[in-house]
Amino acid sequence: MFKWGKSNRVLCTRRFFLVALQFLLLASSSHVWSAELDGVRLWRAPDSTRLVFDLSGPVKYKLFSLEKPNRIVIDLKSVDSSFNMLAVDLKKTPISTLRSATRNKSDLRVVLDLHKSVNPRSFLLKKHGDKPDRLVLDLHDKSVKTEKKIIEVANARKRDIIIAVDAGHGGEDPGAIGPKRLREKNVVLAISKELVRQISRVKGYKGVLVRTGDYYIGLRKRRNIARDMRADLFVSIHADAFKDPKAHGASVFALSRRGATSETARFLARKENQADLIGGVGGVSLEDKDKVLAGVLVDLSMTASLSSSLQVGKHVLKAMGSIARLHKKQVEQAGFAVLKSPDVPSILVETGFISNPKEAKSLGSSRYRKRMAEQVFKGIRQYFDDKPPVGSYLAWQKSGSKSSRRSAVYIIGRGDTLSGIAEEYRVSVAALKKKNGLRSSKIRVGQRLNIPTS
Ligand SMILES: [Zn+2]
């Protein structure tokens, strides 16, 4: 007993020295840099500029604005840098110069000289996958143009059907990377641009890009952009990678509020939902606000949009099947955050697997991307031809052609039957008989029939 107690005391003493030594080391390390600034990347979005500072470890920082002249100053604590700030391309941004200097021997001060005033917002992103610790600085432009757009849309009579086309990923988030460094974010932006071009060529339709260039948009913001433009449909375009490079085929996904319909669907949804960690979204966590979606009213409208999503998805899948192999024959479902709009039908289209060498090759060709866009739009059109939204040009056209039938006269040819004609004009046989004073279903070639309104 005694012996044990003694050795324990010895251990305690030794531990004390170790702790003291560690403390001394920590104290002296305050003069040593805790992280290195390895690079600065810049992404310009239509209404904001994002700067991403790549860091070798977590940091503390302070940000403040100065006026006359306009500047933003960031002080990074215990950070060293040999990065050349002049290498950052500042074209089309509100920043005129970007410079840095060491301060208090161990801190780094970064200064942005501005030629336009902005609203800055900043946040830290933890290391994720192959992305290092990052400090993200968003500079929001002060002019806002979106309101005008909404009013224009709302006032339009016989309005266009609006399709929000969302190219997945972007900026900080390259998405999946295929052979020859083919990046999903670029492939899907090319397909999306082509899709919008094709949609807007058809009278009664308008395609709008959610992301117009190489920058990241948070998943919830993508939904909000679609809602702000009063979109009739939200289509998110992707070309993801799968664990197995042999995985292939195009697929269409809708939201599921229970489980995923397959292992692939679950895997892809989980991966897609991590985009905000890579691309960068600061502030409130996604989970917090998505709980609002559990409300009963939202539930009802969501059930309606979900059913529309599944229907339009079915058409798109079928159309894509004519040029690509399909991964699954039916629309799959999983908890994709980007599809959680309660009132805008939303689908996610996987145009192929970029991890599959053969499909990557197709996706890299502009000809194939054009054909893919054609098929996606073909599916969308089939859906809206069938169910044009109230107030749309398409709905007007459809009702117009119906009313022109009011005076339609049909001249019976060989092989015609009363029920066949009734079906063609979507009227009942009884109505057809009544309108023409027929007592039986007997008709003769050359006879004229007045077609009633359906
Ligand atoms: Zn993707």
Short mmCIF file of C-alpha atoms and ligand atoms in Angstrom, two decimals:
data_model
loop_
_atom_site.label_atom_id
_atom_site.label_comp_id
_atom_site.label_asym_id
_atom_site.label_seq_id
_atom_site.Cartn_x
_atom_site.Cartn_y
_atom_site.Cartn_z
CA MET A 1 0.00 0.00 0.00
CA PHE A 2 2.64 2.46 1.12
CA LYS A 3 4.84 1.67 -1.84
CA TRP A 4 1.98 2.22 -4.26
CA GLY A 5 1.18 5.57 -2.66
CA LYS A 6 4.76 6.72 -2.98
CA SER A 7 5.10 5.87 -6.65
CA ASN A 8 1.80 7.59 -7.27
CA ARG A 9 3.14 10.76 -5.70
CA VAL A 10 6.19 10.53 -7.91
CA LEU A 11 3.93 10.27 -10.93
CA CYS A 12 1.97 13.30 -9.77
CA THR A 13 5.13 15.36 -9.45
CA ARG A 14 6.26 14.30 -12.88
CA ARG A 15 2.86 15.22 -14.32
CA PHE A 16 3.15 18.66 -12.71
CA PHE A 17 6.41 19.28 -14.52
CA LEU A 18 4.94 18.15 -17.81
CA VAL A 19 1.97 20.47 -17.43
CA ALA A 20 4.27 23.33 -16.48
CA LEU A 21 6.46 22.65 -19.49
CA GLN A 22 3.42 22.58 -21.79
CA PHE A 23 2.26 25.86 -20.32
CA LEU A 24 5.63 27.44 -20.99
CA LEU A 25 5.58 26.15 -24.56
CA LEU A 26 2.08 27.55 -25.10
CA ALA A 27 3.08 30.91 -23.66
CA SER A 28 6.07 31.18 -25.93
CA SER A 29 4.05 30.00 -28.94
CA SER A 30 1.95 33.16 -28.86
CA HIS A 31 4.72 34.71 -30.92
CA VAL A 32 4.58 31.87 -33.39
CA TRP A 33 2.12 31.85 -36.26
CA SER A 34 -0.77 29.49 -35.73
CA ALA A 35 -1.81 29.35 -39.34
CA GLU A 36 -0.70 30.31 -42.79
CA LEU A 37 -2.77 32.08 -45.42
CA ASP A 38 -2.17 29.86 -48.43
CA GLY A 39 -4.27 31.62 -51.02
CA VAL A 40 -7.17 33.89 -51.84
CA ARG A 41 -9.78 32.95 -54.39
CA LEU A 42 -12.46 35.25 -55.74
CA TRP A 43 -15.87 34.50 -57.24
CA ARG A 44 -18.07 37.18 -58.73
CA ALA A 45 -21.87 36.59 -58.62
CA PRO A 46 -24.37 38.97 -60.27
CA ASP A 47 -25.08 40.79 -57.00
CA SER A 48 -22.14 39.96 -54.77
CA THR A 49 -18.44 39.17 -54.63
CA ARG A 50 -17.05 36.30 -52.61
CA LEU A 51 -13.48 36.09 -51.38
CA VAL A 52 -12.25 32.83 -49.92
CA PHE A 53 -9.12 32.86 -47.81
CA ASP A 54 -7.53 29.40 -47.62
CA LEU A 55 -5.89 28.79 -44.26
CA SER A 56 -3.67 26.01 -42.97
CA GLY A 57 -5.64 25.85 -39.72
CA PRO A 58 -8.43 27.47 -37.70
CA VAL A 59 -7.98 31.19 -36.98
CA LYS A 60 -9.45 34.12 -35.09
CA TYR A 61 -10.17 37.30 -36.99
CA LYS A 62 -11.72 40.75 -36.79
CA LEU A 63 -13.41 42.61 -39.62
CA PHE A 64 -14.30 46.29 -39.83
CA SER A 65 -15.14 48.91 -42.44
CA LEU A 66 -13.59 52.34 -42.85
CA GLU A 67 -14.91 55.28 -44.85
CA LYS A 68 -13.34 58.02 -46.95
CA PRO A 69 -11.93 56.20 -48.73
CA ASN A 70 -14.04 53.03 -48.47
CA ARG A 71 -12.05 50.12 -47.12
CA ILE A 72 -12.61 46.80 -45.46
CA VAL A 73 -9.98 45.60 -43.02
CA ILE A 74 -9.52 42.04 -41.81
CA ASP A 75 -7.12 41.30 -38.98
CA LEU A 76 -6.15 37.64 -38.78
CA LYS A 77 -4.60 36.66 -35.47
CA SER A 78 -1.25 34.84 -35.59
CA VAL A 79 -1.34 34.31 -39.30
CA ASP A 80 1.56 34.41 -41.68
CA SER A 81 1.38 34.74 -45.45
CA SER A 82 3.63 34.71 -48.43
CA PHE A 83 0.70 34.75 -50.83
CA ASN A 84 0.87 37.43 -53.49
CA MET A 85 -2.37 39.43 -53.23
CA LEU A 86 -1.71 41.01 -56.63
CA ALA A 87 -2.38 37.62 -58.21
CA VAL A 88 -6.11 37.93 -57.47
CA ASP A 89 -8.14 39.11 -60.45
CA LEU A 90 -10.38 41.96 -59.28
CA LYS A 91 -12.13 42.63 -62.58
CA LYS A 92 -15.87 43.41 -62.34
CA THR A 93 -15.68 43.59 -58.54
CA PRO A 94 -16.13 46.59 -56.23
CA ILE A 95 -12.54 46.09 -55.04
CA SER A 96 -9.84 48.31 -56.52
CA THR A 97 -6.87 46.86 -54.65
CA LEU A 98 -6.18 44.00 -52.28
CA ARG A 99 -3.14 44.24 -50.04
CA SER A 100 -1.76 42.73 -46.84
CA ALA A 101 0.89 43.41 -44.25
CA THR A 102 2.19 41.88 -41.03
CA ARG A 103 1.00 43.64 -37.92
CA ASN A 104 2.17 43.40 -34.27
CA LYS A 105 4.89 41.04 -35.53
CA SER A 106 2.52 38.06 -35.74
CA ASP A 107 -0.86 39.14 -37.11
CA LEU A 108 -1.84 39.61 -40.71
CA ARG A 109 -3.85 42.62 -41.84
CA VAL A 110 -5.67 42.37 -45.16
CA VAL A 111 -7.06 45.57 -46.65
CA LEU A 112 -9.58 45.82 -49.47
CA ASP A 113 -9.81 49.24 -51.09
CA LEU A 114 -13.28 49.72 -52.55
CA HIS A 115 -14.58 51.91 -55.33
CA LYS A 116 -18.22 51.10 -54.50
CA SER A 117 -19.81 50.71 -51.10
CA VAL A 118 -20.88 47.18 -50.17
CA ASN A 119 -22.48 45.26 -47.33
CA PRO A 120 -19.82 42.86 -46.04
CA ARG A 121 -20.61 39.54 -44.37
CA SER A 122 -18.03 37.03 -43.24
CA PHE A 123 -17.85 33.61 -41.67
CA LEU A 124 -15.43 30.76 -41.06
CA LEU A 125 -15.73 27.35 -42.67
CA LYS A 126 -14.12 24.34 -41.03
CA LYS A 127 -11.91 21.96 -42.94
CA HIS A 128 -14.11 19.60 -44.96
CA GLY A 129 -12.82 16.78 -47.14
CA ASP A 130 -10.02 18.17 -49.27
CA LYS A 131 -11.08 21.76 -48.52
CA PRO A 132 -8.94 23.51 -45.87
CA ASP A 133 -10.10 25.84 -43.11
CA ARG A 134 -11.44 28.96 -44.80
CA LEU A 135 -12.52 32.49 -44.08
CA VAL A 136 -15.30 33.54 -46.41
CA LEU A 137 -16.00 37.21 -47.09
CA ASP A 138 -19.13 38.11 -49.05
CA LEU A 139 -19.46 41.67 -50.33
CA HIS A 140 -23.06 42.33 -51.28
CA ASP A 141 -23.67 45.05 -53.85
CA LYS A 142 -25.96 47.77 -52.58
CA SER A 143 -28.29 48.12 -55.60
CA VAL A 144 -31.22 45.71 -55.77
CA LYS A 145 -32.95 44.93 -59.03
CA THR A 146 -34.96 41.82 -58.21
CA GLU A 147 -38.16 43.61 -57.18
CA LYS A 148 -38.78 45.02 -60.63
CA LYS A 149 -38.48 41.58 -62.14
CA ILE A 150 -41.19 40.16 -59.89
CA ILE A 151 -43.64 42.96 -60.67
CA GLU A 152 -43.10 42.58 -64.38
CA VAL A 153 -43.88 38.90 -64.13
CA ALA A 154 -46.95 39.40 -61.95
CA ASN A 155 -48.49 42.02 -64.22
CA ALA A 156 -48.13 40.02 -67.36
CA ARG A 157 -51.33 38.70 -68.85
CA LYS A 158 -51.19 35.40 -70.66
CA ARG A 159 -47.94 35.02 -68.83
CA ASP A 160 -45.04 32.79 -69.71
CA ILE A 161 -44.51 29.55 -67.89
CA ILE A 162 -41.32 30.15 -65.93
CA ILE A 163 -38.78 27.39 -65.55
CA ALA A 164 -36.01 28.01 -63.02
CA VAL A 165 -32.96 26.11 -64.21
CA ASP A 166 -30.47 25.51 -61.43
CA ALA A 167 -26.97 24.43 -62.39
CA GLY A 168 -25.73 22.54 -59.33
CA HIS A 169 -22.61 23.49 -57.34
CA GLY A 170 -20.37 26.35 -58.58
CA GLY A 171 -17.56 28.55 -57.31
CA GLU A 172 -15.97 27.01 -54.23
CA ASP A 173 -17.86 23.79 -54.82
CA PRO A 174 -16.71 22.04 -58.01
CA GLY A 175 -19.19 19.19 -57.54
CA ALA A 176 -18.01 15.79 -58.70
CA ILE A 177 -14.77 15.56 -60.65
CA GLY A 178 -14.52 13.17 -63.55
CA PRO A 179 -11.67 11.92 -65.73
CA LYS A 180 -9.43 14.64 -67.22
CA ARG A 181 -10.45 16.98 -64.39
CA LEU A 182 -13.90 17.42 -65.91
CA ARG A 183 -15.86 19.33 -63.29
CA GLU A 184 -19.52 18.83 -62.63
CA LYS A 185 -20.08 22.56 -61.95
CA ASN A 186 -18.95 23.47 -65.48
CA VAL A 187 -20.74 20.62 -67.25
CA VAL A 188 -24.06 21.36 -65.56
CA LEU A 189 -23.78 25.12 -66.18
CA ALA A 190 -23.28 24.41 -69.89
CA ILE A 191 -26.31 22.11 -69.98
CA SER A 192 -28.39 24.61 -68.00
CA LYS A 193 -27.50 27.50 -70.31
CA GLU A 194 -28.45 25.39 -73.31
CA LEU A 195 -31.70 24.37 -71.63
CA VAL A 196 -32.63 27.99 -70.88
CA ARG A 197 -31.83 28.95 -74.46
CA GLN A 198 -34.12 26.24 -75.78
CA ILE A 199 -36.94 26.98 -73.33
CA SER A 200 -36.95 30.71 -74.07
CA ARG A 201 -37.15 30.07 -77.82
CA VAL A 202 -40.64 28.61 -77.44
CA LYS A 203 -43.55 31.04 -77.16
CA GLY A 204 -45.25 30.85 -73.79
CA TYR A 205 -42.13 29.70 -71.96
CA LYS A 206 -39.32 31.49 -70.21
CA GLY A 207 -36.24 29.81 -68.84
CA VAL A 208 -34.21 31.57 -66.15
CA LEU A 209 -30.86 30.51 -64.77
CA VAL A 210 -30.61 30.34 -61.00
CA ARG A 211 -26.81 30.44 -61.20
CA THR A 212 -25.43 32.41 -64.14
CA GLY A 213 -21.71 31.92 -63.65
CA ASP A 214 -19.00 30.27 -61.62
CA TYR A 215 -19.98 31.08 -58.04
CA TYR A 216 -21.68 29.19 -55.23
CA ILE A 217 -25.27 29.70 -54.08
CA GLY A 218 -26.53 28.08 -50.88
CA LEU A 219 -29.16 25.37 -51.30
CA ARG A 220 -31.91 27.31 -49.57
CA LYS A 221 -31.12 30.45 -51.54
CA ARG A 222 -31.50 28.50 -54.78
CA ARG A 223 -35.07 27.63 -53.77
CA ASN A 224 -35.75 31.22 -52.79
CA ILE A 225 -34.49 32.55 -56.11
CA ALA A 226 -36.94 30.23 -57.88
CA ARG A 227 -39.79 31.36 -55.65
CA ASP A 228 -38.90 35.05 -56.16
CA MET A 229 -39.13 34.63 -59.92
CA ARG A 230 -42.50 32.86 -59.42
CA ALA A 231 -41.23 29.79 -61.16
CA ASP A 232 -43.73 27.14 -62.24
CA LEU A 233 -40.98 24.54 -62.05
CA PHE A 234 -37.52 24.27 -60.49
CA VAL A 235 -35.07 21.97 -62.25
CA SER A 236 -31.69 21.33 -60.67
CA ILE A 237 -29.16 19.94 -63.13
CA HIS A 238 -26.40 17.60 -61.95
CA ALA A 239 -23.87 15.05 -63.16
CA ASP A 240 -22.65 13.39 -60.01
CA ALA A 241 -20.09 10.79 -59.15
CA PHE A 242 -20.79 7.49 -57.49
CA LYS A 243 -18.59 5.24 -55.36
CA ASP A 244 -18.57 2.71 -58.16
CA PRO A 245 -17.15 4.07 -61.46
CA LYS A 246 -19.27 1.47 -63.27
CA ALA A 247 -22.46 3.17 -62.09
CA HIS A 248 -24.13 4.77 -65.10
CA GLY A 249 -27.32 6.21 -66.47
CA ALA A 250 -29.46 9.31 -66.23
CA SER A 251 -32.01 9.68 -63.46
CA VAL A 252 -34.62 12.06 -62.07
CA PHE A 253 -35.24 12.73 -58.39
CA ALA A 254 -38.03 14.31 -56.42
CA LEU A 255 -38.18 15.07 -52.73
CA SER A 256 -39.01 12.39 -50.24
CA ARG A 257 -40.10 13.27 -46.76
CA ARG A 258 -39.80 9.76 -45.49
CA GLY A 259 -36.96 7.55 -46.63
CA ALA A 260 -35.01 7.33 -49.85
CA THR A 261 -36.31 5.02 -52.56
CA SER A 262 -32.89 3.47 -53.17
CA GLU A 263 -29.35 3.33 -51.86
CA THR A 264 -28.12 5.50 -54.75
CA ALA A 265 -30.80 8.10 -54.01
CA ARG A 266 -29.83 8.19 -50.35
CA PHE A 267 -26.13 8.45 -51.20
CA LEU A 268 -26.63 11.26 -53.71
CA ALA A 269 -28.96 13.25 -51.47
CA ARG A 270 -26.50 13.06 -48.60
CA LYS A 271 -23.68 14.18 -50.86
CA GLU A 272 -25.67 16.99 -52.45
CA ASN A 273 -26.80 18.26 -49.06
CA GLN A 274 -23.17 18.65 -48.02
CA ALA A 275 -22.63 21.20 -50.79
CA ASP A 276 -23.18 24.08 -48.37
CA LEU A 277 -20.23 22.86 -46.30
CA ILE A 278 -18.00 22.97 -49.35
CA GLY A 279 -19.48 25.90 -51.24
CA GLY A 280 -19.96 27.93 -48.11
CA VAL A 281 -23.07 29.15 -46.35
CA GLY A 282 -22.63 31.17 -43.19
CA GLY A 283 -25.02 31.87 -40.37
CA VAL A 284 -27.98 29.76 -39.34
CA SER A 285 -27.78 26.05 -39.89
CA LEU A 286 -30.06 24.58 -42.50
CA GLU A 287 -31.81 22.27 -40.06
CA ASP A 288 -33.12 25.17 -37.96
CA LYS A 289 -35.24 26.69 -40.65
CA ASP A 290 -36.26 23.54 -42.40
CA LYS A 291 -38.23 22.62 -39.31
CA VAL A 292 -40.67 25.35 -40.35
CA LEU A 293 -41.54 23.12 -43.25
CA ALA A 294 -43.17 20.69 -40.86
CA GLY A 295 -46.24 22.97 -40.54
CA VAL A 296 -49.61 21.61 -41.67
CA LEU A 297 -50.35 24.24 -44.31
CA VAL A 298 -46.97 23.80 -45.87
CA ASP A 299 -47.62 20.09 -45.73
CA LEU A 300 -50.71 20.41 -47.88
CA SER A 301 -49.16 22.59 -50.55
CA MET A 302 -46.10 20.40 -50.50
CA THR A 303 -48.17 17.31 -51.17
CA ALA A 304 -49.56 19.04 -54.26
CA SER A 305 -46.16 20.18 -55.51
CA LEU A 306 -44.67 16.79 -54.81
CA SER A 307 -47.29 15.10 -56.93
CA SER A 308 -46.58 17.60 -59.77
CA SER A 309 -42.87 17.02 -59.31
CA LEU A 310 -43.33 13.29 -59.74
CA GLN A 311 -45.46 13.78 -62.84
CA VAL A 312 -43.09 16.18 -64.59
CA GLY A 313 -40.18 13.98 -63.51
CA LYS A 314 -41.80 11.01 -65.21
CA HIS A 315 -42.02 12.88 -68.53
CA VAL A 316 -38.42 14.10 -68.27
CA LEU A 317 -37.12 10.64 -67.43
CA LYS A 318 -38.95 9.10 -70.36
CA ALA A 319 -37.64 11.73 -72.77
CA MET A 320 -34.05 11.31 -71.55
CA GLY A 321 -34.42 7.58 -72.04
CA SER A 322 -34.45 8.13 -75.80
CA ILE A 323 -30.82 9.34 -75.84
CA ALA A 324 -29.29 8.02 -72.62
CA ARG A 325 -29.39 4.85 -70.60
CA LEU A 326 -31.50 5.25 -67.52
CA HIS A 327 -30.20 4.43 -64.08
CA LYS A 328 -33.71 3.60 -62.86
CA LYS A 329 -36.94 3.37 -64.80
CA GLN A 330 -38.90 5.46 -62.30
CA VAL A 331 -38.49 8.82 -60.61
CA GLU A 332 -36.55 8.27 -57.40
CA GLN A 333 -37.05 10.09 -54.14
CA ALA A 334 -34.76 11.22 -51.34
CA GLY A 335 -34.38 14.13 -48.92
CA PHE A 336 -32.63 16.61 -51.24
CA ALA A 337 -32.49 19.99 -49.45
CA VAL A 338 -32.55 21.90 -52.73
CA LEU A 339 -35.95 20.38 -53.61
CA LYS A 340 -37.68 21.43 -50.39
CA SER A 341 -39.77 24.29 -51.83
CA PRO A 342 -43.25 23.88 -50.43
CA ASP A 343 -44.93 25.59 -53.39
CA VAL A 344 -42.73 25.16 -56.44
CA PRO A 345 -42.68 21.72 -58.06
CA SER A 346 -39.01 20.73 -58.04
CA ILE A 347 -36.95 18.01 -59.65
CA LEU A 348 -33.28 17.14 -59.69
CA VAL A 349 -31.99 15.72 -62.94
CA GLU A 350 -28.83 13.63 -62.95
CA THR A 351 -27.76 13.85 -66.57
CA GLY A 352 -25.27 11.04 -66.08
CA PHE A 353 -22.45 9.92 -63.82
CA ILE A 354 -19.31 11.98 -64.33
CA SER A 355 -17.41 9.19 -62.56
CA ASN A 356 -18.21 6.82 -65.41
CA PRO A 357 -15.52 7.31 -68.11
CA LYS A 358 -17.95 6.73 -70.99
CA GLU A 359 -20.59 9.09 -69.66
CA ALA A 360 -17.97 11.68 -68.73
CA LYS A 361 -16.89 11.69 -72.36
CA SER A 362 -20.46 12.33 -73.53
CA LEU A 363 -21.03 15.02 -70.92
CA GLY A 364 -17.84 16.74 -72.07
CA SER A 365 -19.20 17.13 -75.61
CA SER A 366 -21.34 20.15 -76.44
CA ARG A 367 -23.34 18.14 -78.97
CA TYR A 368 -24.42 15.65 -76.34
CA ARG A 369 -25.19 18.39 -73.84
CA LYS A 370 -27.44 20.04 -76.42
CA ARG A 371 -29.30 16.78 -77.03
CA MET A 372 -29.64 16.27 -73.29
CA ALA A 373 -31.12 19.75 -72.87
CA GLU A 374 -33.55 19.03 -75.72
CA GLN A 375 -34.83 15.91 -74.04
CA VAL A 376 -35.19 17.52 -70.62
CA PHE A 377 -37.24 20.33 -72.18
CA LYS A 378 -39.27 17.85 -74.22
CA GLY A 379 -40.33 16.17 -70.98
CA ILE A 380 -41.14 19.51 -69.34
CA ARG A 381 -43.26 20.57 -72.33
CA GLN A 382 -45.21 17.36 -72.34
CA TYR A 383 -46.14 17.97 -68.75
CA PHE A 384 -47.20 21.60 -69.23
CA ASP A 385 -49.03 20.91 -72.51
CA ASP A 386 -51.13 18.58 -70.47
CA LYS A 387 -51.46 20.84 -67.43
CA PRO A 388 -50.86 24.47 -68.32
CA PRO A 389 -50.85 26.73 -65.23
CA VAL A 390 -53.82 29.08 -64.82
CA GLY A 391 -53.21 32.48 -66.42
CA SER A 392 -50.46 31.22 -68.69
CA TYR A 393 -50.29 31.76 -72.42
CA LEU A 394 -50.43 28.00 -72.83
CA ALA A 395 -53.66 27.78 -70.81
CA TRP A 396 -55.15 30.60 -72.89
CA GLN A 397 -54.14 28.86 -76.08
CA LYS A 398 -55.67 25.63 -74.91
CA SER A 399 -58.98 27.20 -73.90
CA GLY A 400 -58.91 29.22 -77.13
CA SER A 401 -58.69 26.15 -79.25
CA LYS A 402 -61.53 24.66 -77.24
CA SER A 403 -63.80 27.64 -77.82
CA SER A 404 -63.00 27.63 -81.52
CA ARG A 405 -64.42 24.14 -81.54
CA ARG A 406 -67.76 25.62 -80.59
CA SER A 407 -68.43 26.25 -84.23
CA ALA A 408 -66.47 23.25 -85.46
CA VAL A 409 -68.09 21.11 -88.06
CA TYR A 410 -66.83 17.64 -88.74
CA ILE A 411 -67.42 15.89 -92.04
CA ILE A 412 -67.58 12.15 -91.57
CA GLY A 413 -65.15 10.06 -93.53
CA ARG A 414 -64.72 6.34 -94.07
CA GLY A 415 -64.07 4.33 -90.90
CA ASP A 416 -65.30 7.06 -88.56
CA THR A 417 -67.39 6.12 -85.57
CA LEU A 418 -69.41 8.38 -83.33
CA SER A 419 -67.47 7.27 -80.27
CA GLY A 420 -64.17 7.87 -82.07
CA ILE A 421 -65.16 11.43 -83.00
CA ALA A 422 -66.46 12.04 -79.47
CA GLU A 423 -63.15 10.93 -78.04
CA GLU A 424 -61.13 13.05 -80.42
CA TYR A 425 -63.02 16.19 -79.43
CA ARG A 426 -63.24 15.20 -75.78
CA VAL A 427 -67.03 15.29 -75.68
CA SER A 428 -69.47 12.58 -74.76
CA VAL A 429 -71.34 10.55 -77.39
CA ALA A 430 -74.61 11.68 -75.80
CA ALA A 431 -73.67 15.35 -76.19
CA LEU A 432 -72.71 14.78 -79.80
CA LYS A 433 -76.03 13.05 -80.51
CA LYS A 434 -78.02 15.74 -78.77
CA LYS A 435 -76.30 18.58 -80.62
CA ASN A 436 -77.03 16.93 -83.98
CA GLY A 437 -80.48 15.56 -83.15
CA LEU A 438 -79.37 11.96 -83.74
CA ARG A 439 -81.56 9.17 -82.41
CA SER A 440 -79.10 6.34 -83.09
CA SER A 441 -75.34 6.01 -83.44
CA LYS A 442 -75.63 5.44 -87.19
CA ILE A 443 -73.67 7.91 -89.30
CA ARG A 444 -72.84 8.07 -93.02
CA VAL A 445 -69.84 9.22 -94.99
CA GLY A 446 -70.12 12.89 -95.95
CA GLN A 447 -72.54 13.70 -93.13
CA ARG A 448 -71.82 16.97 -91.32
CA LEU A 449 -71.65 16.93 -87.54
CA ASN A 450 -71.67 19.98 -85.31
CA ILE A 451 -69.21 19.53 -82.46
CA PRO A 452 -70.45 20.82 -79.10
CA THR A 453 -68.28 22.64 -76.58
CA SER A 454 -66.53 20.21 -74.28
ZN ZN B 1 -24.26 17.38 -58.08
#
